[in-house]
Tab-separated table of C-alpha atoms in Angstrom:
chain	number	residue	atom	x	y	z
A	1	MET	CA	-16.211	-15.675	9.196
A	2	GLU	CA	-19.140	-14.876	11.474
A	3	ARG	CA	-18.141	-12.188	13.968
A	4	LEU	CA	-16.693	-9.130	12.284
A	5	TRP	CA	-14.801	-6.030	13.330
A	6	PHE	CA	-15.252	-3.363	10.661
A	7	ILE	CA	-12.396	-0.921	9.976
A	8	THR	CA	-12.943	1.875	7.492
A	9	ASN	CA	-11.305	5.155	6.541
A	10	PRO	CA	-13.887	7.759	5.473
A	11	HIS	CA	-11.062	9.827	3.955
A	12	SER	CA	-9.859	7.095	1.589
A	13	GLY	CA	-10.492	7.213	-2.124
A	14	SER	CA	-13.843	5.396	-2.316
A	15	SER	CA	-14.860	4.456	1.215
A	16	ASP	CA	-17.477	7.085	2.058
A	17	ALA	CA	-20.179	6.676	4.697
A	18	LYS	CA	-22.919	5.498	2.313
A	19	LYS	CA	-20.739	2.747	0.888
A	20	ALA	CA	-19.724	1.665	4.383
A	21	GLU	CA	-23.404	1.437	5.340
A	22	ALA	CA	-24.089	-0.674	2.244
A	23	ILE	CA	-21.343	-3.085	3.269
A	24	GLU	CA	-22.800	-3.390	6.764
A	25	ALA	CA	-26.218	-4.091	5.248
A	26	ALA	CA	-24.752	-6.788	2.995
A	27	CYS	CA	-23.173	-8.450	6.032
A	28	THR	CA	-26.452	-8.338	7.946
A	29	GLU	CA	-28.233	-9.981	5.012
A	30	ARG	CA	-25.898	-12.944	5.327
A	31	GLY	CA	-26.427	-13.232	9.070
A	32	LEU	CA	-23.011	-11.906	9.995
A	33	SER	CA	-22.676	-9.888	13.181
A	34	PHE	CA	-20.542	-6.848	13.939
A	35	VAL	CA	-18.720	-6.896	17.264
A	36	GLY	CA	-16.853	-3.610	16.714
A	37	ARG	CA	-16.186	-0.753	14.319
A	38	THR	CA	-13.277	1.659	13.854
A	39	ASP	CA	-13.206	4.819	11.746
A	40	PHE	CA	-9.483	5.259	11.155
A	41	PRO	CA	-7.556	7.537	11.659
A	42	ASP	CA	-10.121	9.441	13.749
A	43	GLN	CA	-10.223	6.404	16.046
A	44	ALA	CA	-7.328	4.203	17.100
A	45	LEU	CA	-6.965	0.808	15.470
A	46	PRO	CA	-8.154	-2.105	17.606
A	47	THR	CA	-5.493	-4.128	19.365
A	48	ILE	CA	-5.319	-7.901	19.309
A	49	ALA	CA	-6.645	-7.854	22.887
A	50	ASP	CA	-9.618	-5.717	21.766
A	51	LEU	CA	-10.500	-8.207	19.034
A	52	ASP	CA	-10.143	-11.215	21.328
A	53	ARG	CA	-12.289	-9.630	24.035
A	54	ALA	CA	-15.020	-8.956	21.489
A	55	GLY	CA	-14.801	-12.491	20.103
A	56	ALA	CA	-14.027	-11.277	16.577
A	57	ASP	CA	-12.944	-13.895	14.067
A	58	THR	CA	-12.492	-11.565	11.063
A	59	VAL	CA	-11.433	-7.970	10.505
A	60	VAL	CA	-13.083	-6.382	7.475
A	61	LEU	CA	-10.932	-3.571	6.052
A	62	PHE	CA	-12.712	-1.094	3.760
A	63	ALA	CA	-10.027	1.491	3.095
A	64	GLY	CA	-7.012	2.406	0.978
A	65	ASP	CA	-3.614	0.734	0.897
A	66	GLY	CA	-2.128	2.972	3.617
A	67	THR	CA	-4.843	2.114	6.163
A	68	ILE	CA	-4.654	-1.548	5.180
A	69	ASN	CA	-0.912	-1.475	5.788
A	70	ALA	CA	-1.295	0.131	9.228
A	71	ALA	CA	-3.977	-2.334	10.326
A	72	SER	CA	-2.262	-5.439	8.954
A	73	CYS	CA	1.024	-4.484	10.648
A	74	ALA	CA	-0.771	-3.895	13.957
A	75	LEU	CA	-2.513	-7.278	13.672
A	76	ALA	CA	0.360	-9.285	12.197
A	77	ALA	CA	0.363	-11.715	15.142
A	78	TRP	CA	-3.436	-12.105	15.360
A	79	ASN	CA	-4.952	-15.532	14.765
A	80	GLY	CA	-8.074	-14.233	13.005
A	81	GLY	CA	-8.694	-13.480	9.340
A	82	ILE	CA	-8.387	-10.181	7.470
A	83	LEU	CA	-10.799	-9.465	4.616
A	84	ILE	CA	-9.768	-6.551	2.394
A	85	LEU	CA	-12.415	-4.697	0.396
A	86	PRO	CA	-11.638	-2.082	-2.300
A	87	GLY	CA	-12.036	1.257	-0.529
A	88	GLY	CA	-9.106	3.291	-1.818
A	89	THR	CA	-8.000	4.824	-5.110
A	90	MET	CA	-6.040	2.042	-6.807
A	91	ASN	CA	-7.047	-0.919	-4.578
A	92	MET	CA	-4.088	-2.973	-5.718
A	93	LEU	CA	-4.125	-5.441	-2.843
A	94	ALA	CA	-7.873	-6.026	-3.124
A	95	LYS	CA	-7.374	-6.854	-6.815
A	96	VAL	CA	-4.690	-9.389	-5.959
A	97	LEU	CA	-7.015	-11.122	-3.509
A	98	HIS	CA	-10.361	-10.766	-5.295
A	99	GLY	CA	-9.879	-9.534	-8.849
A	100	ASP	CA	-12.177	-6.704	-9.905
A	101	ALA	CA	-15.207	-7.790	-7.818
A	102	ASP	CA	-17.142	-5.121	-5.911
A	103	PRO	CA	-17.367	-5.144	-2.088
A	104	ALA	CA	-20.779	-6.849	-1.909
A	105	ALA	CA	-19.690	-9.657	-4.244
A	106	ILE	CA	-16.456	-10.112	-2.282
A	107	LEU	CA	-18.361	-10.395	1.000
A	108	HIS	CA	-20.701	-13.049	-0.356
A	109	ALA	CA	-17.858	-15.037	-1.903
A	110	ALA	CA	-15.684	-14.745	1.227
A	111	HIS	CA	-18.492	-16.034	3.439
A	112	GLU	CA	-19.137	-18.985	1.143
A	113	HIS	CA	-15.689	-20.112	0.046
A	114	GLY	CA	-13.040	-17.626	1.215
A	115	ARG	CA	-9.736	-19.129	2.303
A	116	PRO	CA	-6.791	-17.647	4.217
A	117	ILE	CA	-3.460	-17.198	2.476
A	118	ALA	CA	-0.079	-15.698	3.346
A	119	LEU	CA	1.203	-12.690	1.423
A	120	PRO	CA	4.775	-11.621	0.668
A	121	TYR	CA	5.756	-8.112	1.669
A	122	VAL	CA	8.650	-5.704	1.338
A	123	GLU	CA	10.463	-5.395	4.658
A	124	ALA	CA	12.915	-2.689	5.735
A	125	GLY	CA	13.626	-2.667	9.456
A	126	LYS	CA	10.278	-2.265	11.232
A	127	HIS	CA	8.495	-1.101	8.069
A	128	ARG	CA	6.473	-3.320	5.731
A	129	ALA	CA	4.672	-2.862	2.441
A	130	LEU	CA	2.145	-5.328	1.083
A	131	VAL	CA	1.714	-3.439	-2.186
A	132	GLY	CA	5.104	-1.821	-2.645
A	133	THR	CA	7.831	0.521	-1.443
A	134	ILE	CA	9.078	3.597	-3.272
A	135	VAL	CA	12.570	4.804	-2.374
A	136	GLY	CA	14.240	8.003	-3.540
A	137	PRO	CA	13.632	11.706	-4.218
A	138	ALA	CA	10.758	11.085	-6.642
A	139	ALA	CA	8.810	9.709	-3.668
A	140	SER	CA	8.243	13.353	-2.709
A	141	TRP	CA	5.577	13.480	-5.449
A	142	TYR	CA	3.270	11.800	-2.931
A	143	ARG	CA	2.538	15.208	-1.413
A	144	ALA	CA	1.175	16.496	-4.705
A	145	ARG	CA	-0.872	13.357	-5.128
A	146	GLU	CA	-2.411	13.702	-1.683
A	147	HIS	CA	-3.395	17.295	-2.438
A	148	VAL	CA	-5.060	16.111	-5.672
A	149	ARG	CA	-7.058	13.543	-3.704
A	150	GLU	CA	-8.049	16.168	-1.133
A	151	GLY	CA	-8.965	18.724	-3.792
A	152	SER	CA	-6.513	21.221	-2.240
A	153	LEU	CA	-5.855	23.111	-5.468
A	154	GLY	CA	-3.823	25.856	-3.807
A	155	ARG	CA	-1.302	23.321	-2.483
A	156	ILE	CA	-0.887	21.191	-5.592
A	157	TRP	CA	1.477	23.414	-7.582
A	158	PRO	CA	3.809	24.262	-4.667
A	159	ALA	CA	4.065	20.519	-3.962
A	160	ILE	CA	4.765	19.805	-7.640
A	161	ARG	CA	7.494	22.452	-7.760
A	162	ALA	CA	9.166	21.033	-4.645
A	163	ALA	CA	8.974	17.481	-5.986
A	164	TRP	CA	10.384	18.656	-9.331
A	165	ARG	CA	13.442	20.195	-7.621
A	166	ARG	CA	14.100	17.074	-5.573
A	167	THR	CA	13.689	14.773	-8.565
A	168	PHE	CA	16.356	16.742	-10.447
A	169	GLY	CA	18.787	16.100	-7.582
A	170	ARG	CA	21.462	13.429	-7.109
A	171	GLY	CA	19.033	10.557	-6.977
A	172	VAL	CA	19.349	7.550	-4.701
A	173	LYS	CA	21.916	4.758	-4.709
A	174	LEU	CA	21.006	1.166	-3.864
A	175	THR	CA	23.366	-1.799	-3.820
A	176	GLY	CA	22.703	-5.510	-4.209
A	177	ALA	CA	20.647	-5.565	-7.413
A	178	PRO	CA	22.555	-6.713	-10.526
A	179	GLY	CA	21.894	-4.378	-13.431
A	180	PHE	CA	20.511	-1.599	-11.256
A	181	PRO	CA	21.535	1.893	-12.468
A	182	PRO	CA	24.164	3.739	-10.355
A	183	ARG	CA	21.683	6.426	-9.259
A	184	VAL	CA	17.972	6.767	-9.897
A	185	GLN	CA	15.189	9.190	-9.052
A	186	ALA	CA	13.215	6.365	-7.453
A	187	ALA	CA	13.030	2.621	-7.054
A	188	TYR	CA	9.621	0.956	-6.823
A	189	ILE	CA	10.095	-2.308	-4.935
A	190	ARG	CA	7.505	-5.085	-4.873
A	191	ALA	CA	7.683	-8.418	-3.066
A	192	GLN	CA	7.133	-11.634	-4.976
A	193	ASP	CA	7.110	-15.089	-3.396
A	194	ASP	CA	10.886	-15.497	-3.403
A	195	HIS	CA	12.387	-12.223	-4.644
A	196	LEU	CA	12.058	-8.467	-4.958
A	197	GLN	CA	10.929	-6.943	-8.246
A	198	ILE	CA	12.419	-3.461	-8.600
A	199	ALA	CA	11.426	-0.817	-11.124
A	200	ALA	CA	14.247	1.714	-11.411
A	201	VAL	CA	13.169	5.199	-12.472
A	202	ASP	CA	16.045	6.973	-14.239
A	203	ALA	CA	14.677	10.271	-15.589
A	204	ARG	CA	17.486	12.630	-16.543
A	205	ASP	CA	15.786	15.382	-18.510
A	206	ALA	CA	12.863	17.738	-17.978
A	207	ARG	CA	10.562	15.888	-20.364
A	208	ALA	CA	11.153	12.516	-18.688
A	209	ILE	CA	10.637	13.993	-15.220
A	210	ALA	CA	7.440	15.743	-16.328
A	211	ASP	CA	6.226	12.399	-17.687
A	212	LEU	CA	7.148	10.710	-14.411
A	213	GLY	CA	5.457	13.377	-12.297
A	214	TRP	CA	2.272	13.427	-14.346
A	215	ASN	CA	1.877	9.654	-14.193
A	216	TRP	CA	2.576	9.809	-10.450
A	217	VAL	CA	-0.039	12.470	-9.733
A	218	THR	CA	-2.719	10.967	-11.974
A	219	GLY	CA	-2.292	7.266	-11.304
A	220	ASP	CA	0.290	4.639	-12.221
A	221	TRP	CA	3.774	6.138	-12.458
A	222	LEU	CA	5.180	2.851	-13.789
A	223	ALA	CA	3.551	3.944	-17.052
A	224	ALA	CA	6.309	6.561	-17.348
A	225	GLN	CA	8.908	5.955	-20.067
A	226	ALA	CA	12.058	6.088	-17.913
A	227	VAL	CA	11.499	2.798	-16.071
A	228	THR	CA	13.563	-0.416	-16.187
A	229	GLU	CA	12.962	-3.513	-14.042
A	230	VAL	CA	15.355	-5.861	-12.259
A	231	ARG	CA	14.939	-8.639	-9.682
A	232	THR	CA	17.008	-9.531	-6.627
A	233	ASP	CA	16.782	-11.045	-3.141
A	234	GLN	CA	17.855	-7.923	-1.264
A	235	VAL	CA	18.957	-4.316	-1.734
A	236	ARG	CA	20.567	-1.924	0.674
A	237	ILE	CA	20.452	1.868	1.054
A	238	ALA	CA	23.896	3.108	-0.027
A	239	GLU	CA	23.625	6.736	1.085
A	240	ARG	CA	25.262	8.724	3.872
A	241	ARG	CA	21.988	10.320	4.941
A	242	PRO	CA	18.471	8.968	5.521
A	243	VAL	CA	16.326	8.745	2.394
A	244	LEU	CA	12.595	9.133	1.889
A	245	ALA	CA	10.589	5.971	1.251
A	246	LEU	CA	6.881	5.281	0.895
A	247	PHE	CA	5.458	2.057	2.294
A	248	ASP	CA	2.091	1.488	0.630
A	249	GLY	CA	1.961	5.244	0.182
A	250	GLU	CA	2.937	6.190	3.745
A	251	PRO	CA	6.185	8.193	4.162
A	252	GLN	CA	9.089	6.932	6.265
A	253	MET	CA	12.801	7.742	6.423
A	254	LEU	CA	15.280	4.885	5.937
A	255	ASP	CA	18.723	5.075	7.528
A	256	PRO	CA	21.933	4.486	5.574
A	257	GLY	CA	22.712	0.795	5.243
A	258	THR	CA	19.102	-0.331	5.751
A	259	ALA	CA	18.486	-3.698	4.095
A	260	ILE	CA	15.299	-4.161	2.070
A	261	THR	CA	14.213	-7.786	1.851
A	262	VAL	CA	11.230	-10.096	1.308
A	263	GLY	CA	9.050	-11.050	4.288
A	264	ARG	CA	5.957	-13.216	4.504
A	265	SER	CA	2.788	-12.768	6.543
A	266	ARG	CA	0.832	-15.315	8.513
A	267	LYS	CA	-1.968	-17.158	6.718
A	268	GLN	CA	-4.572	-14.547	7.609
A	269	PHE	CA	-5.565	-12.683	4.417
A	270	ILE	CA	-8.810	-13.990	2.978
A	271	THR	CA	-8.914	-14.495	-0.772
A	272	THR	CA	-11.925	-15.303	-2.924
A	273	ALA	CA	-9.858	-16.226	-5.974
A	274	LYS	CA	-10.044	-19.810	-7.161
A	275	GLU	CA	-7.258	-22.022	-5.906
A	276	GLU	CA	-4.835	-23.028	-8.637
A	277	ALA	CA	-4.780	-26.711	-9.432
């Protein structure tokens, strides 16, 4: 970890320009050099060829989960390392890799004793999610959440009303998970080492849906009351039409019959956590 390419998203939850400058200063203090920088999405992500031409050995990602997902998918075949710093709202992947340490502490620890590990991910066709995938009509709450993050007050309530109507609909049907309800408003799917962990959201009344929506807009919607969890190796979309899904917060449409499984990355994500004995 000596030659870095810095990728940031100034629009993410906590990755503003001043914090990005502080990270660059911390790297300079340790004698690390920058061979490139990308402000995503205003600039295109670097390709593997770009990184190799610049002689980069590590990509430093200071952004939210959506940007991290886009960059890690684009660089899935790269031989270098990827260091993730908490630059979003929830920073779930950064916590997995580094605990609650701040960016400066993570940089110092990564330079001294960071090690590359592989990560499991949710895989559905060409789409991947390192943090998690949300499938079903309740995924439409993401629009309201984005407006909250942007401070677009005039758009929040129309988005909430639209999400409310969709959540009261038929729900989504998935097959392949023993004990999974027949239809649910959403399924939150996370990849573990050898299985999928699925939280099924089954909110059937106005109070439960309001609880679900509020927890979605304000933070962790798994705190809602109408959630049960199951585990399985694979599930499949059992609908006649495409359904909305969020991959690390980014919307995609999944075709009927799409299989959702567990994948595993290359050993390229740098962790600063102590290795288990």
